């Protein structure tokens, strides 16, 4: 009988696991939040992942449960484990990815370099942090943020007065995360995959370019990173995966500083936007690897097919969003470009697809990838 993987969440990450599952002969099932989701092609169920009964019913017929996102509540994850379901990654590592304060605390305890940070409960505590850090800092809501939503650069506690109101009104001991505004020279990302039996593999370190808090471009491998920088990034990600007991793909977002230190910004315990280039650019894509890892199968080779791969995100714009009308011109202009669209309604700023181009010369590959993606700009 085929191995059966259940994915909770019907976004584009679940969707991109589908071709890999088909190739490996894995029976993939998706619990989508509702109709019309990106992974509707594989959705066998629709329902609310906050509801333990819904998730338990979905999990009954699979060998392992994994995720399209990190938002499944801890009590639901624990219920699954109590019912004997293999949950990968498990509740303990996911707790670290679900809350940025928990993450900062855990990484600091492990002695892993992170931006200087504090948990602040009110304007006075934030004021003290600002005074100690040159008057400017980055404030983040610990939970539920993505694509820069929930991240603000502040110079006055009043800049996040609305967030403090929410903190004060919330149940339990809530706080905001504040951290130093890191004067990074660039952003990098290191992806690894780990299986329950302990095997860990790493892909090449990549450079990521963010625009308005959203990943815009990924260069693989990161230019000028061979040697110590790549080694430190890989060691850091392998150590985090191992210490936290992550199963599946772990993406570690990093800041590189002027003196070539690496600080960990974010962790994602699932395939990640910064690893999309691996679909076309590496022997084993992050989606195939995630399935292998959560099923505790031997992991695939991670080498790159070409000296340079560039991935550009396609975002929705204010136009009519008629993507199909663009296909003839785009596909004719760059027959070597690999297009991936997510079947999503193209709202402004929303990630609706990506383009990857491979080649020998980075500058040329960047030019071709940007030009190919520009066919879909509104
Ligand atoms: P999200 O979870 O919404 O993706 P991140 O914490 O990854 O939020 O932050 C989004 C972007 O904001 C980062 O990629 C980086 O460009 C910028 N940023 C985040 N934290 C800092 C920081 N401490 N110093 C400087 N820039 C930051």
XYZ file of C-alpha atoms and ligand atoms in Angstrom:
405
model
C 0.000 0.000 0.000
C 1.219 3.519 -0.764
C 2.597 5.642 2.042
C 0.018 8.237 3.089
C 0.892 11.813 4.071
C -1.708 14.236 5.390
C -0.952 17.943 5.023
C -2.798 20.442 7.196
C -3.328 23.695 5.318
C -4.193 24.206 1.665
C -1.766 26.955 0.600
C 0.858 26.926 -2.134
C 3.342 24.929 -0.038
C 0.891 22.024 0.184
C 0.194 22.443 -3.540
C 3.878 22.183 -4.433
C 4.218 18.966 -2.399
C 1.744 17.314 -4.777
C 3.988 16.718 -7.842
C 6.725 15.325 -5.584
C 4.218 12.983 -3.939
C 2.935 11.835 -7.322
C 6.481 11.061 -8.516
C 7.344 9.101 -5.375
C 4.028 7.266 -5.438
C 2.969 8.784 -2.131
C -0.729 9.179 -1.383
C -0.981 12.854 -0.360
C -4.107 14.291 1.239
C -4.745 17.886 2.204
C -6.997 19.404 4.839
C -7.798 22.776 3.248
C -9.289 25.698 5.110
C -12.079 26.030 2.569
C -12.912 25.828 -1.123
C -10.708 27.408 -3.784
C -7.443 27.037 -1.870
C -4.148 26.733 -3.701
C -3.871 23.006 -2.861
C -7.484 22.248 -3.812
C -6.058 19.826 -6.407
C -5.200 17.436 -3.554
C -7.694 18.474 -0.906
C -9.576 15.478 0.430
C -11.113 17.468 3.260
C -12.085 20.999 4.138
C -12.281 22.228 7.683
C -10.982 24.378 10.497
C -7.529 23.290 11.744
C -8.305 24.878 15.127
C -10.896 22.163 15.701
C -9.360 19.002 17.177
C -12.177 16.703 16.013
C -11.863 17.899 12.409
C -8.091 17.371 12.432
C -8.351 13.990 14.181
C -10.866 12.753 11.617
C -8.551 13.867 8.792
C -5.504 12.238 10.417
C -7.164 8.867 10.966
C -6.338 7.534 7.497
C -2.731 8.689 7.051
C 0.709 7.485 8.200
C 1.994 10.911 9.108
C 0.646 14.438 9.467
C 2.628 17.467 8.362
C 1.904 21.113 7.624
C 1.601 23.909 5.099
C 2.004 26.467 7.935
C 2.875 26.617 11.632
C -0.446 27.808 13.015
C -2.092 24.605 14.236
C -2.708 25.188 17.964
C -0.641 23.237 20.472
C -3.679 21.592 22.086
C -4.728 20.188 18.692
C -1.186 18.919 18.029
C -1.082 17.242 21.451
C -4.465 15.615 20.871
C -3.121 14.145 17.630
C -0.078 12.719 19.379
C -2.213 11.292 22.184
C -4.289 9.558 19.513
C -1.108 7.891 18.219
C -0.740 10.039 15.077
C 2.828 10.719 13.872
C 3.034 14.541 13.833
C 6.087 15.917 12.007
C 7.425 18.346 12.960
C 6.095 17.608 16.444
C 4.442 19.981 18.926
C 7.671 20.764 20.812
C 9.724 22.082 17.851
C 6.616 23.758 16.388
C 6.095 25.694 19.631
C 9.441 27.375 18.932
C 8.407 28.365 15.392
C 4.950 29.555 16.489
C 6.088 32.331 18.800
C 8.952 34.720 18.082
C 9.647 35.349 21.780
C 9.865 31.607 22.501
C 12.161 31.303 19.471
C 14.494 34.121 20.571
C 14.653 32.670 24.097
C 15.380 29.128 22.916
C 18.057 30.184 20.417
C 19.689 32.442 23.019
C 19.728 29.520 25.492
C 21.472 27.412 22.847
C 24.125 30.120 22.460
C 23.098 30.815 18.842
C 23.673 34.400 17.714
C 20.441 36.422 17.368
C 19.758 40.171 17.329
C 19.753 41.747 20.800
C 16.139 41.338 22.002
C 13.664 41.721 24.866
C 10.049 40.855 25.620
C 8.231 44.097 26.462
C 4.826 44.423 28.113
C 4.264 48.168 27.960
C 5.462 51.502 26.598
C 7.818 52.059 29.521
C 9.747 48.815 28.929
C 9.951 49.561 25.211
C 11.158 53.082 25.989
C 14.035 51.673 28.032
C 15.045 49.299 25.199
C 14.966 52.192 22.706
C 17.099 54.343 24.982
C 19.676 51.537 25.216
C 19.718 50.954 21.439
C 20.215 54.355 19.847
C 16.535 55.331 19.776
C 15.408 52.913 17.058
C 14.365 49.266 17.146
C 12.179 46.656 15.481
C 8.973 45.587 17.249
C 7.242 42.347 16.289
C 4.000 40.669 17.277
C 5.157 37.254 18.484
C 2.453 35.226 16.744
C 0.764 34.995 13.401
C 2.948 37.451 11.452
C 4.048 36.761 7.884
C 5.467 38.747 4.961
C 6.407 41.608 7.266
C 2.886 41.986 8.698
C 3.495 42.288 12.419
C 6.925 43.950 12.008
C 7.434 47.698 12.617
C 10.523 49.859 12.873
C 9.853 52.230 15.766
C 11.500 55.249 17.341
C 8.754 55.962 19.870
C 6.656 53.550 21.969
C 3.579 55.383 20.614
C 4.345 53.798 17.203
C 2.979 50.497 18.528
C 0.357 51.865 20.968
C -2.314 49.808 19.161
C -0.326 46.592 19.669
C 0.127 47.324 23.388
C -3.656 47.757 23.711
C -4.073 44.279 22.183
C -1.412 42.884 24.554
C -3.142 44.398 27.593
C -6.541 43.054 26.498
C -5.298 39.539 25.710
C -5.590 36.709 28.198
C -2.441 35.438 29.905
C 1.032 36.959 30.054
C 1.360 38.538 26.603
C 4.232 40.693 25.379
C 5.728 42.154 22.216
C 9.172 41.256 20.910
C 11.570 44.155 20.484
C 14.974 43.752 18.906
C 17.877 45.849 17.730
C 17.587 47.248 14.202
C 20.338 45.144 12.646
C 22.431 47.061 10.091
C 22.801 43.921 8.000
C 24.737 43.911 4.731
C 22.421 41.268 3.286
C 19.896 38.570 4.183
C 20.646 34.883 3.712
C 18.699 31.666 4.207
C 19.918 28.182 4.999
C 17.579 25.239 4.513
C 18.166 21.767 5.908
C 16.018 18.663 6.230
C 16.056 16.242 9.131
C 14.353 12.874 9.499
C 13.305 11.289 12.803
C 16.181 8.821 12.730
C 18.566 11.796 12.820
C 19.915 12.142 9.260
C 20.271 15.822 8.286
C 21.134 17.278 4.867
C 21.662 20.884 3.801
C 21.093 22.747 0.537
C 23.468 25.492 -0.600
C 23.216 28.773 1.335
C 21.129 31.361 -0.557
C 20.850 35.154 -0.572
C 17.363 36.616 -0.214
C 16.252 40.082 -1.217
C 13.211 41.427 0.630
C 11.002 44.268 -0.566
C 8.501 45.793 1.878
C 9.055 42.841 4.210
C 8.259 40.324 1.432
C 10.788 37.993 -0.169
C 11.269 39.286 -3.732
C 14.288 37.373 -5.059
C 16.506 34.446 -4.095
C 20.021 33.881 -5.463
C 21.370 30.339 -5.164
C 24.041 29.888 -4.111
C 24.551 33.166 -2.221
C 27.292 35.060 -4.084
C 30.683 35.171 -2.313
C 29.625 32.762 0.394
C 31.833 29.738 -0.288
C 34.023 28.711 2.635
C 33.584 29.912 6.185
C 30.280 31.759 5.737
C 28.572 28.755 4.135
C 30.072 26.433 6.748
C 28.840 28.556 9.667
C 25.352 28.856 8.145
C 25.116 25.106 7.616
C 26.467 24.266 11.082
C 23.979 26.695 12.634
C 20.967 25.262 10.803
C 21.999 21.647 11.426
C 22.479 22.408 15.101
C 19.067 24.091 15.408
C 17.344 21.208 13.602
C 19.053 18.676 15.835
C 18.695 20.492 19.176
C 15.013 21.278 18.589
C 14.282 17.842 17.140
C 12.819 19.234 13.910
C 11.520 16.679 11.418
C 11.014 17.809 7.833
C 12.438 20.942 6.264
C 13.810 23.727 8.464
C 14.565 27.101 6.875
C 16.763 29.474 8.868
C 16.643 33.143 7.843
C 19.877 34.974 8.637
C 21.287 38.500 8.724
C 24.908 38.926 7.594
C 26.652 41.834 9.323
C 29.481 44.049 8.099
C 31.959 41.999 10.139
C 30.608 38.783 8.574
C 28.725 37.515 11.587
C 25.489 35.637 11.038
C 22.468 36.378 13.239
C 19.383 34.173 13.098
C 16.216 36.148 12.299
C 13.481 33.563 11.676
C 12.819 29.825 11.638
C 10.278 28.047 9.424
C 9.587 24.353 9.965
C 8.244 23.488 6.526
C 9.244 24.185 2.934
C 9.945 27.892 2.598
C 9.849 30.560 -0.103
C 13.646 30.820 -0.020
C 13.836 27.147 -1.069
C 11.504 27.273 -4.099
C 14.524 27.390 -6.423
C 15.231 23.744 -5.474
C 12.227 22.534 -7.540
C 14.069 23.306 -10.767
C 17.583 23.906 -9.453
C 18.532 21.015 -7.148
C 18.630 17.230 -7.381
C 16.028 16.976 -4.617
C 13.482 19.754 -4.161
C 12.534 20.930 -0.699
C 9.022 19.547 -1.283
C 10.219 16.040 -2.123
C 12.700 16.210 0.755
C 10.026 17.287 3.207
C 7.927 14.242 2.267
C 10.938 11.928 2.551
C 11.901 13.433 5.904
C 8.472 13.271 7.543
C 8.106 9.656 6.348
C 11.575 8.879 7.762
C 12.846 7.803 4.337
C 16.482 8.270 3.266
C 17.055 11.887 2.208
C 17.922 12.905 -1.363
C 21.004 14.650 -2.724
C 20.884 18.442 -2.453
C 23.395 19.563 -5.077
C 22.552 22.324 -7.567
C 22.062 21.656 -11.286
C 23.801 24.874 -12.363
C 26.332 27.395 -11.032
C 23.524 29.934 -10.543
C 19.779 29.752 -9.919
C 17.570 32.795 -9.432
C 13.995 32.703 -8.190
C 11.714 35.734 -8.478
C 8.328 35.923 -6.765
C 5.344 37.057 -8.801
C 3.041 39.275 -6.755
C -0.486 40.317 -7.580
C -0.882 43.908 -8.730
C -3.688 46.404 -9.210
C -4.405 45.112 -12.758
C -7.049 42.647 -13.863
C -4.956 39.624 -12.883
C -5.607 37.775 -16.118
C -2.458 35.639 -15.967
C -3.393 33.353 -18.814
C -3.407 36.305 -21.206
C 0.289 36.796 -20.431
C 1.386 33.222 -21.082
C 1.971 33.395 -24.846
C 4.355 36.375 -24.671
C 6.131 35.289 -21.472
C 6.643 31.689 -22.468
C 7.878 32.680 -25.920
C 10.337 35.269 -24.599
C 12.038 32.988 -22.074
C 11.556 29.339 -22.995
C 14.181 28.357 -20.410
C 12.304 30.000 -17.512
C 10.325 27.727 -15.198
C 7.012 29.239 -14.148
C 5.034 28.127 -11.115
C 1.617 29.590 -10.406
C -0.368 28.831 -7.300
C -3.947 29.105 -8.537
C -4.531 32.090 -6.249
C -6.643 35.161 -6.837
C -4.079 37.902 -7.675
C -4.760 40.503 -4.977
C -2.220 43.368 -4.747
C 0.985 42.310 -2.955
C -0.098 38.664 -2.653
C 2.371 35.951 -3.728
C 0.709 34.252 -6.688
C 3.637 32.442 -8.266
C 7.351 32.385 -8.925
C 9.819 32.027 -11.772
C 13.170 30.241 -11.678
C 16.008 30.512 -14.201
C 19.282 28.556 -14.111
C 22.582 29.347 -15.816
C 26.330 29.779 -15.622
C 26.595 33.525 -15.114
C 24.734 35.080 -12.177
C 24.283 38.523 -13.733
C 22.784 37.034 -16.878
C 20.532 34.707 -14.892
C 19.277 37.589 -12.719
C 18.484 39.608 -15.847
C 16.591 36.771 -17.516
C 14.669 35.799 -14.370
C 13.605 39.404 -13.710
C 12.568 39.913 -17.324
C 10.576 36.677 -17.343
C 8.793 37.590 -14.093
C 8.121 41.128 -15.355
C 5.754 39.696 -17.967
C 3.371 39.161 -15.062
C 3.707 42.619 -13.487
C 0.528 44.638 -13.468
P 7.904 37.851 8.979
O 7.758 36.757 9.982
O 6.675 38.676 8.801
O 8.513 37.402 7.674
P 10.503 38.809 9.851
O 10.806 38.772 11.283
O 11.124 37.758 8.991
O 8.923 38.860 9.640
O 10.899 40.227 9.271
C 10.611 40.618 7.925
C 11.760 41.464 7.374
O 11.934 42.645 8.182
C 13.109 40.760 7.415
O 13.305 39.927 6.318
C 14.059 41.955 7.434
O 14.208 42.490 6.127
C 13.318 42.947 8.306
N 13.745 42.794 9.725
C 13.210 41.934 10.628
N 13.845 42.017 11.818
C 14.827 42.931 11.671
C 15.845 43.464 12.538
N 15.952 43.085 13.816
N 16.695 44.387 12.030
C 16.580 44.800 10.741
N 15.646 44.343 9.889
C 14.765 43.436 10.327
